[in-house]
mmCIF file with all atom_site columns, C-alpha atoms in Angstrom:
data_model
loop_
_atom_site.group_PDB
_atom_site.id
_atom_site.type_symbol
_atom_site.label_atom_id
_atom_site.label_alt_id
_atom_site.label_comp_id
_atom_site.label_asym_id
_atom_site.label_entity_id
_atom_site.label_seq_id
_atom_site.pdbx_PDB_ins_code
_atom_site.Cartn_x
_atom_site.Cartn_y
_atom_site.Cartn_z
_atom_site.occupancy
_atom_site.B_iso_or_equiv
_atom_site.pdbx_formal_charge
_atom_site.auth_seq_id
_atom_site.auth_comp_id
_atom_site.auth_asym_id
_atom_site.auth_atom_id
_atom_site.pdbx_PDB_model_num
ATOM 1   C CA . UNK A 1 1   ? -50.324 12.523  -1.673  1.00 0.00 ? 1   UNK A CA 1
ATOM 2   C CA . UNK A 1 2   ? -48.062 13.031  1.336   1.00 0.00 ? 2   UNK A CA 1
ATOM 3   C CA . UNK A 1 3   ? -50.553 12.569  4.157   1.00 0.00 ? 3   UNK A CA 1
ATOM 4   C CA . UNK A 1 4   ? -52.545 9.480   5.042   1.00 0.00 ? 4   UNK A CA 1
ATOM 5   C CA . UNK A 1 5   ? -56.048 9.099   3.666   1.00 0.00 ? 5   UNK A CA 1
ATOM 6   C CA . UNK A 1 6   ? -58.868 7.413   5.562   1.00 0.00 ? 6   UNK A CA 1
ATOM 7   C CA . UNK A 1 7   ? -61.407 5.252   3.746   1.00 0.00 ? 7   UNK A CA 1
ATOM 8   C CA . UNK A 1 8   ? -64.981 6.446   4.259   1.00 0.00 ? 8   UNK A CA 1
ATOM 9   C CA . UNK A 1 9   ? -66.887 3.954   2.111   1.00 0.00 ? 9   UNK A CA 1
ATOM 10  C CA . UNK A 1 10  ? -66.502 0.912   -0.105  1.00 0.00 ? 10  UNK A CA 1
ATOM 11  C CA . UNK A 1 11  ? -69.001 -0.539  -2.550  1.00 0.00 ? 11  UNK A CA 1
ATOM 12  C CA . UNK A 1 12  ? -69.288 -2.937  -5.461  1.00 0.00 ? 12  UNK A CA 1
ATOM 13  C CA . UNK A 1 13  ? -71.334 -3.055  -8.624  1.00 0.00 ? 13  UNK A CA 1
ATOM 14  C CA . UNK A 1 14  ? -71.497 -5.660  -11.385 1.00 0.00 ? 14  UNK A CA 1
ATOM 15  C CA . UNK A 1 15  ? -68.043 -4.765  -12.715 1.00 0.00 ? 15  UNK A CA 1
ATOM 16  C CA . UNK A 1 16  ? -65.808 -3.342  -9.995  1.00 0.00 ? 16  UNK A CA 1
ATOM 17  C CA . UNK A 1 17  ? -65.051 -2.582  -6.373  1.00 0.00 ? 17  UNK A CA 1
ATOM 18  C CA . UNK A 1 18  ? -64.774 1.084   -5.380  1.00 0.00 ? 18  UNK A CA 1
ATOM 19  C CA . UNK A 1 19  ? -63.299 2.921   -2.405  1.00 0.00 ? 19  UNK A CA 1
ATOM 20  C CA . UNK A 1 20  ? -63.609 6.563   -1.413  1.00 0.00 ? 20  UNK A CA 1
ATOM 21  C CA . UNK A 1 21  ? -61.615 8.478   1.178   1.00 0.00 ? 21  UNK A CA 1
ATOM 22  C CA . UNK A 1 22  ? -63.084 10.902  3.678   1.00 0.00 ? 22  UNK A CA 1
ATOM 23  C CA . UNK A 1 23  ? -61.841 13.797  1.538   1.00 0.00 ? 23  UNK A CA 1
ATOM 24  C CA . UNK A 1 24  ? -63.483 12.468  -1.626  1.00 0.00 ? 24  UNK A CA 1
ATOM 25  C CA . UNK A 1 25  ? -60.681 10.677  -3.505  1.00 0.00 ? 25  UNK A CA 1
ATOM 26  C CA . UNK A 1 26  ? -62.001 7.613   -5.360  1.00 0.00 ? 26  UNK A CA 1
ATOM 27  C CA . UNK A 1 27  ? -60.256 4.553   -6.742  1.00 0.00 ? 27  UNK A CA 1
ATOM 28  C CA . UNK A 1 28  ? -61.496 1.275   -8.156  1.00 0.00 ? 28  UNK A CA 1
ATOM 29  C CA . UNK A 1 29  ? -60.448 -2.123  -9.416  1.00 0.00 ? 29  UNK A CA 1
ATOM 30  C CA . UNK A 1 30  ? -62.312 -3.905  -12.179 1.00 0.00 ? 30  UNK A CA 1
ATOM 31  C CA . UNK A 1 31  ? -63.221 -7.455  -11.200 1.00 0.00 ? 31  UNK A CA 1
ATOM 32  C CA . UNK A 1 32  ? -61.727 -8.575  -14.540 1.00 0.00 ? 32  UNK A CA 1
ATOM 33  C CA . UNK A 1 33  ? -58.233 -7.834  -13.126 1.00 0.00 ? 33  UNK A CA 1
ATOM 34  C CA . UNK A 1 34  ? -58.548 -10.509 -10.445 1.00 0.00 ? 34  UNK A CA 1
ATOM 35  C CA . UNK A 1 35  ? -59.394 -14.120 -11.442 1.00 0.00 ? 35  UNK A CA 1
ATOM 36  C CA . UNK A 1 36  ? -61.195 -14.981 -8.205  1.00 0.00 ? 36  UNK A CA 1
ATOM 37  C CA . UNK A 1 37  ? -63.345 -11.854 -8.366  1.00 0.00 ? 37  UNK A CA 1
ATOM 38  C CA . UNK A 1 38  ? -63.895 -12.217 -12.112 1.00 0.00 ? 38  UNK A CA 1
ATOM 39  C CA . UNK A 1 39  ? -65.207 -15.770 -11.608 1.00 0.00 ? 39  UNK A CA 1
ATOM 40  C CA . UNK A 1 40  ? -67.167 -15.040 -8.413  1.00 0.00 ? 40  UNK A CA 1
ATOM 41  C CA . UNK A 1 41  ? -70.916 -14.807 -8.231  1.00 0.00 ? 41  UNK A CA 1
ATOM 42  C CA . UNK A 1 42  ? -72.595 -11.504 -7.469  1.00 0.00 ? 42  UNK A CA 1
ATOM 43  C CA . UNK A 1 43  ? -73.390 -12.752 -3.956  1.00 0.00 ? 43  UNK A CA 1
ATOM 44  C CA . UNK A 1 44  ? -69.749 -13.705 -3.359  1.00 0.00 ? 44  UNK A CA 1
ATOM 45  C CA . UNK A 1 45  ? -68.548 -10.297 -4.546  1.00 0.00 ? 45  UNK A CA 1
ATOM 46  C CA . UNK A 1 46  ? -70.947 -8.543  -2.191  1.00 0.00 ? 46  UNK A CA 1
ATOM 47  C CA . UNK A 1 47  ? -69.857 -10.658 0.789   1.00 0.00 ? 47  UNK A CA 1
ATOM 48  C CA . UNK A 1 48  ? -66.779 -8.703  1.906   1.00 0.00 ? 48  UNK A CA 1
ATOM 49  C CA . UNK A 1 49  ? -65.451 -7.046  4.990   1.00 0.00 ? 49  UNK A CA 1
ATOM 50  C CA . UNK A 1 50  ? -62.982 -4.254  5.583   1.00 0.00 ? 50  UNK A CA 1
ATOM 51  C CA . UNK A 1 51  ? -59.771 -4.316  7.568   1.00 0.00 ? 51  UNK A CA 1
ATOM 52  C CA . UNK A 1 52  ? -57.241 -1.578  8.309   1.00 0.00 ? 52  UNK A CA 1
ATOM 53  C CA . UNK A 1 53  ? -55.310 -2.309  5.089   1.00 0.00 ? 53  UNK A CA 1
ATOM 54  C CA . UNK A 1 54  ? -57.981 -3.467  2.674   1.00 0.00 ? 54  UNK A CA 1
ATOM 55  C CA . UNK A 1 55  ? -60.927 -5.570  1.581   1.00 0.00 ? 55  UNK A CA 1
ATOM 56  C CA . UNK A 1 56  ? -61.394 -9.309  2.160   1.00 0.00 ? 56  UNK A CA 1
ATOM 57  C CA . UNK A 1 57  ? -63.840 -11.647 0.414   1.00 0.00 ? 57  UNK A CA 1
ATOM 58  C CA . UNK A 1 58  ? -64.083 -14.730 2.674   1.00 0.00 ? 58  UNK A CA 1
ATOM 59  C CA . UNK A 1 59  ? -66.060 -16.939 0.283   1.00 0.00 ? 59  UNK A CA 1
ATOM 60  C CA . UNK A 1 60  ? -63.384 -16.713 -2.418  1.00 0.00 ? 60  UNK A CA 1
ATOM 61  C CA . UNK A 1 61  ? -60.357 -15.987 -0.178  1.00 0.00 ? 61  UNK A CA 1
ATOM 62  C CA . UNK A 1 62  ? -59.399 -12.784 -1.994  1.00 0.00 ? 62  UNK A CA 1
ATOM 63  C CA . UNK A 1 63  ? -57.789 -9.667  -0.522  1.00 0.00 ? 63  UNK A CA 1
ATOM 64  C CA . UNK A 1 64  ? -57.179 -6.258  -2.066  1.00 0.00 ? 64  UNK A CA 1
ATOM 65  C CA . UNK A 1 65  ? -55.074 -3.540  -0.440  1.00 0.00 ? 65  UNK A CA 1
ATOM 66  C CA . UNK A 1 66  ? -56.353 0.052   -0.271  1.00 0.00 ? 66  UNK A CA 1
ATOM 67  C CA . UNK A 1 67  ? -52.899 1.543   -0.805  1.00 0.00 ? 67  UNK A CA 1
ATOM 68  C CA . UNK A 1 68  ? -52.394 -0.562  -3.943  1.00 0.00 ? 68  UNK A CA 1
ATOM 69  C CA . UNK A 1 69  ? -55.766 0.489   -5.299  1.00 0.00 ? 69  UNK A CA 1
ATOM 70  C CA . UNK A 1 70  ? -55.048 4.181   -4.785  1.00 0.00 ? 70  UNK A CA 1
ATOM 71  C CA . UNK A 1 71  ? -51.455 3.799   -6.023  1.00 0.00 ? 71  UNK A CA 1
ATOM 72  C CA . UNK A 1 72  ? -52.687 2.225   -9.263  1.00 0.00 ? 72  UNK A CA 1
ATOM 73  C CA . UNK A 1 73  ? -55.045 5.196   -9.651  1.00 0.00 ? 73  UNK A CA 1
ATOM 74  C CA . UNK A 1 74  ? -52.088 7.596   -9.223  1.00 0.00 ? 74  UNK A CA 1
ATOM 75  C CA . UNK A 1 75  ? -53.427 8.954   -5.947  1.00 0.00 ? 75  UNK A CA 1
ATOM 76  C CA . UNK A 1 76  ? -50.727 7.847   -3.474  1.00 0.00 ? 76  UNK A CA 1
ATOM 77  C CA . UNK A 1 77  ? -47.217 6.459   -3.197  1.00 0.00 ? 77  UNK A CA 1
ATOM 78  C CA . UNK A 1 78  ? -46.338 2.990   -1.975  1.00 0.00 ? 78  UNK A CA 1
ATOM 79  C CA . UNK A 1 79  ? -45.088 3.057   1.625   1.00 0.00 ? 79  UNK A CA 1
ATOM 80  C CA . UNK A 1 80  ? -43.171 0.471   3.664   1.00 0.00 ? 80  UNK A CA 1
ATOM 81  C CA . UNK A 1 81  ? -46.134 0.039   6.022   1.00 0.00 ? 81  UNK A CA 1
ATOM 82  C CA . UNK A 1 82  ? -48.801 -0.052  3.273   1.00 0.00 ? 82  UNK A CA 1
ATOM 83  C CA . UNK A 1 83  ? -51.049 2.320   5.208   1.00 0.00 ? 83  UNK A CA 1
ATOM 84  C CA . UNK A 1 84  ? -51.058 5.544   3.186   1.00 0.00 ? 84  UNK A CA 1
ATOM 85  C CA . UNK A 1 85  ? -54.745 4.719   2.701   1.00 0.00 ? 85  UNK A CA 1
ATOM 86  C CA . UNK A 1 86  ? -56.463 2.975   5.600   1.00 0.00 ? 86  UNK A CA 1
ATOM 87  C CA . UNK A 1 87  ? -59.788 2.101   7.186   1.00 0.00 ? 87  UNK A CA 1
ATOM 88  C CA . UNK A 1 88  ? -60.577 2.336   10.888  1.00 0.00 ? 88  UNK A CA 1
ATOM 89  C CA . UNK A 1 89  ? -62.632 -0.691  11.795  1.00 0.00 ? 89  UNK A CA 1
ATOM 90  C CA . UNK A 1 90  ? -65.784 0.314   13.648  1.00 0.00 ? 90  UNK A CA 1
ATOM 91  C CA . UNK A 1 91  ? -67.353 -1.719  16.412  1.00 0.00 ? 91  UNK A CA 1
ATOM 92  C CA . UNK A 1 92  ? -69.662 -4.446  15.307  1.00 0.00 ? 92  UNK A CA 1
ATOM 93  C CA . UNK A 1 93  ? -71.807 -6.918  17.152  1.00 0.00 ? 93  UNK A CA 1
ATOM 94  C CA . UNK A 1 94  ? -74.050 -9.741  16.071  1.00 0.00 ? 94  UNK A CA 1
ATOM 95  C CA . UNK A 1 95  ? -77.029 -7.659  17.199  1.00 0.00 ? 95  UNK A CA 1
ATOM 96  C CA . UNK A 1 96  ? -75.942 -4.619  15.163  1.00 0.00 ? 96  UNK A CA 1
ATOM 97  C CA . UNK A 1 97  ? -73.765 -5.797  12.256  1.00 0.00 ? 97  UNK A CA 1
ATOM 98  C CA . UNK A 1 98  ? -71.982 -3.260  10.104  1.00 0.00 ? 98  UNK A CA 1
ATOM 99  C CA . UNK A 1 99  ? -73.245 -3.270  6.521   1.00 0.00 ? 99  UNK A CA 1
ATOM 100 C CA . UNK A 1 100 ? -70.465 -4.220  4.121   1.00 0.00 ? 100 UNK A CA 1
ATOM 101 C CA . UNK A 1 101 ? -71.981 -4.155  0.640   1.00 0.00 ? 101 UNK A CA 1
ATOM 102 C CA . UNK A 1 102 ? -74.908 -2.552  -1.100  1.00 0.00 ? 102 UNK A CA 1
ATOM 103 C CA . UNK A 1 103 ? -76.206 -1.465  -4.456  1.00 0.00 ? 103 UNK A CA 1
ATOM 104 C CA . UNK A 1 104 ? -75.303 2.105   -3.571  1.00 0.00 ? 104 UNK A CA 1
ATOM 105 C CA . UNK A 1 105 ? -72.178 3.206   -1.698  1.00 0.00 ? 105 UNK A CA 1
ATOM 106 C CA . UNK A 1 106 ? -72.325 2.385   1.980   1.00 0.00 ? 106 UNK A CA 1
ATOM 107 C CA . UNK A 1 107 ? -71.705 5.283   4.332   1.00 0.00 ? 107 UNK A CA 1
ATOM 108 C CA . UNK A 1 108 ? -69.656 4.225   7.333   1.00 0.00 ? 108 UNK A CA 1
ATOM 109 C CA . UNK A 1 109 ? -69.190 7.599   9.050   1.00 0.00 ? 109 UNK A CA 1
ATOM 110 C CA . UNK A 1 110 ? -72.148 7.296   11.394  1.00 0.00 ? 110 UNK A CA 1
ATOM 111 C CA . UNK A 1 111 ? -70.867 4.018   12.848  1.00 0.00 ? 111 UNK A CA 1
ATOM 112 C CA . UNK A 1 112 ? -67.289 5.201   13.381  1.00 0.00 ? 112 UNK A CA 1
ATOM 113 C CA . UNK A 1 113 ? -65.883 6.959   16.394  1.00 0.00 ? 113 UNK A CA 1
ATOM 114 C CA . UNK A 1 114 ? -62.572 8.614   15.695  1.00 0.00 ? 114 UNK A CA 1
ATOM 115 C CA . UNK A 1 115 ? -59.982 9.533   18.310  1.00 0.00 ? 115 UNK A CA 1
#
Protein backbone atom coordinates (compact mmCIF):
# COMPACT_ATOMS: atom_id res chain seq x y z
CA UNK A 1 0.00 0.00 0.00
CA UNK A 2 1.92 3.04 -1.24
CA UNK A 3 -0.70 5.74 -0.76
CA UNK A 4 -2.28 6.93 2.46
CA UNK A 5 -5.57 5.41 3.56
CA UNK A 6 -8.25 7.36 5.40
CA UNK A 7 -10.30 5.71 8.15
CA UNK A 8 -14.04 5.84 7.47
CA UNK A 9 -15.38 3.95 10.49
CA UNK A 10 -14.38 2.21 13.69
CA UNK A 11 -16.43 -0.15 15.82
CA UNK A 12 -16.13 -2.71 18.58
CA UNK A 13 -17.88 -5.95 19.43
CA UNK A 14 -17.44 -8.32 22.36
CA UNK A 15 -14.06 -9.55 21.12
CA UNK A 16 -12.28 -6.93 19.02
CA UNK A 17 -11.93 -3.41 17.69
CA UNK A 18 -12.28 -2.93 13.93
CA UNK A 19 -11.33 -0.15 11.52
CA UNK A 20 -12.25 0.30 7.87
CA UNK A 21 -10.77 2.71 5.35
CA UNK A 22 -12.77 4.76 2.89
CA UNK A 23 -11.80 2.31 0.13
CA UNK A 24 -12.97 -0.73 2.10
CA UNK A 25 -9.80 -2.17 3.66
CA UNK A 26 -10.50 -3.65 7.10
CA UNK A 27 -8.22 -4.49 10.01
CA UNK A 28 -8.85 -5.50 13.59
CA UNK A 29 -7.22 -6.21 16.92
CA UNK A 30 -8.57 -8.80 19.31
CA UNK A 31 -9.03 -7.39 22.80
CA UNK A 32 -7.13 -10.45 24.10
CA UNK A 33 -3.90 -8.95 22.65
CA UNK A 34 -4.03 -5.94 24.97
CA UNK A 35 -4.26 -6.48 28.77
CA UNK A 36 -6.17 -3.26 29.47
CA UNK A 37 -8.73 -3.99 26.77
CA UNK A 38 -8.92 -7.67 27.69
CA UNK A 39 -9.74 -6.75 31.31
CA UNK A 40 -12.03 -3.82 30.49
CA UNK A 41 -15.78 -3.89 30.82
CA UNK A 42 -17.98 -3.70 27.75
CA UNK A 43 -18.86 -0.10 28.64
CA UNK A 44 -15.18 0.84 28.93
CA UNK A 45 -14.40 -0.74 25.56
CA UNK A 46 -17.21 1.20 23.91
CA UNK A 47 -16.06 4.51 25.43
CA UNK A 48 -13.40 5.52 22.89
CA UNK A 49 -12.58 8.42 20.66
CA UNK A 50 -10.60 8.76 17.47
CA UNK A 51 -7.59 10.92 16.77
CA UNK A 52 -5.55 11.42 13.60
CA UNK A 53 -3.28 8.46 14.43
CA UNK A 54 -5.56 6.07 16.29
CA UNK A 55 -8.07 5.11 18.95
CA UNK A 56 -8.03 6.18 22.61
CA UNK A 57 -9.95 4.63 25.51
CA UNK A 58 -9.92 7.28 28.27
CA UNK A 59 -11.36 5.11 31.05
CA UNK A 60 -8.54 2.57 30.76
CA UNK A 61 -5.84 4.86 29.29
CA UNK A 62 -5.22 2.68 26.24
CA UNK A 63 -4.20 3.79 22.75
CA UNK A 64 -3.98 1.83 19.51
CA UNK A 65 -2.43 3.18 16.31
CA UNK A 66 -4.23 2.77 12.97
CA UNK A 67 -1.00 2.24 11.04
CA UNK A 68 0.06 -0.54 13.43
CA UNK A 69 -3.31 -2.23 13.10
CA UNK A 70 -3.19 -2.19 9.31
CA UNK A 71 0.51 -3.15 9.28
CA UNK A 72 -0.22 -6.21 11.43
CA UNK A 73 -2.94 -7.14 8.94
CA UNK A 74 -0.41 -6.88 6.07
CA UNK A 75 -2.19 -3.91 4.53
CA UNK A 76 0.43 -1.15 4.87
CA UNK A 77 4.07 -0.48 5.65
CA UNK A 78 5.35 1.27 8.75
CA UNK A 79 6.29 4.89 8.03
CA UNK A 80 8.39 7.38 10.00
CA UNK A 81 5.34 9.60 10.58
CA UNK A 82 2.95 6.73 11.44
CA UNK A 83 0.23 8.18 9.22
CA UNK A 84 -0.09 5.73 6.32
CA UNK A 85 -3.57 5.15 7.77
CA UNK A 86 -5.24 8.16 9.37
CA UNK A 87 -8.51 9.65 10.54
CA UNK A 88 -9.62 13.23 9.95
CA UNK A 89 -11.28 14.42 13.12
CA UNK A 90 -14.68 15.93 12.39
CA UNK A 91 -16.15 18.85 14.27
CA UNK A 92 -17.94 18.00 17.44
CA UNK A 93 -19.84 20.04 19.96
CA UNK A 94 -21.55 19.24 23.21
CA UNK A 95 -24.89 19.88 21.49
CA UNK A 96 -24.10 17.51 18.61
CA UNK A 97 -21.54 14.93 19.80
CA UNK A 98 -19.99 12.56 17.31
CA UNK A 99 -20.94 8.94 17.98
CA UNK A 100 -17.87 6.87 18.79
CA UNK A 101 -19.10 3.33 19.41
CA UNK A 102 -22.08 1.21 18.52
CA UNK A 103 -23.25 -2.34 18.09
CA UNK A 104 -22.95 -1.91 14.34
CA UNK A 105 -20.18 -0.02 12.53
CA UNK A 106 -20.50 3.72 12.89
CA UNK A 107 -20.50 5.68 9.65
CA UNK A 108 -18.57 8.91 9.98
CA UNK A 109 -18.74 10.16 6.38
CA UNK A 110 -21.80 12.35 6.84
CA UNK A 111 -20.17 14.32 9.66
CA UNK A 112 -16.86 14.89 7.87
CA UNK A 113 -15.97 17.71 5.54
CA UNK A 114 -12.89 16.98 3.50
CA UNK A 115 -10.68 19.59 1.86
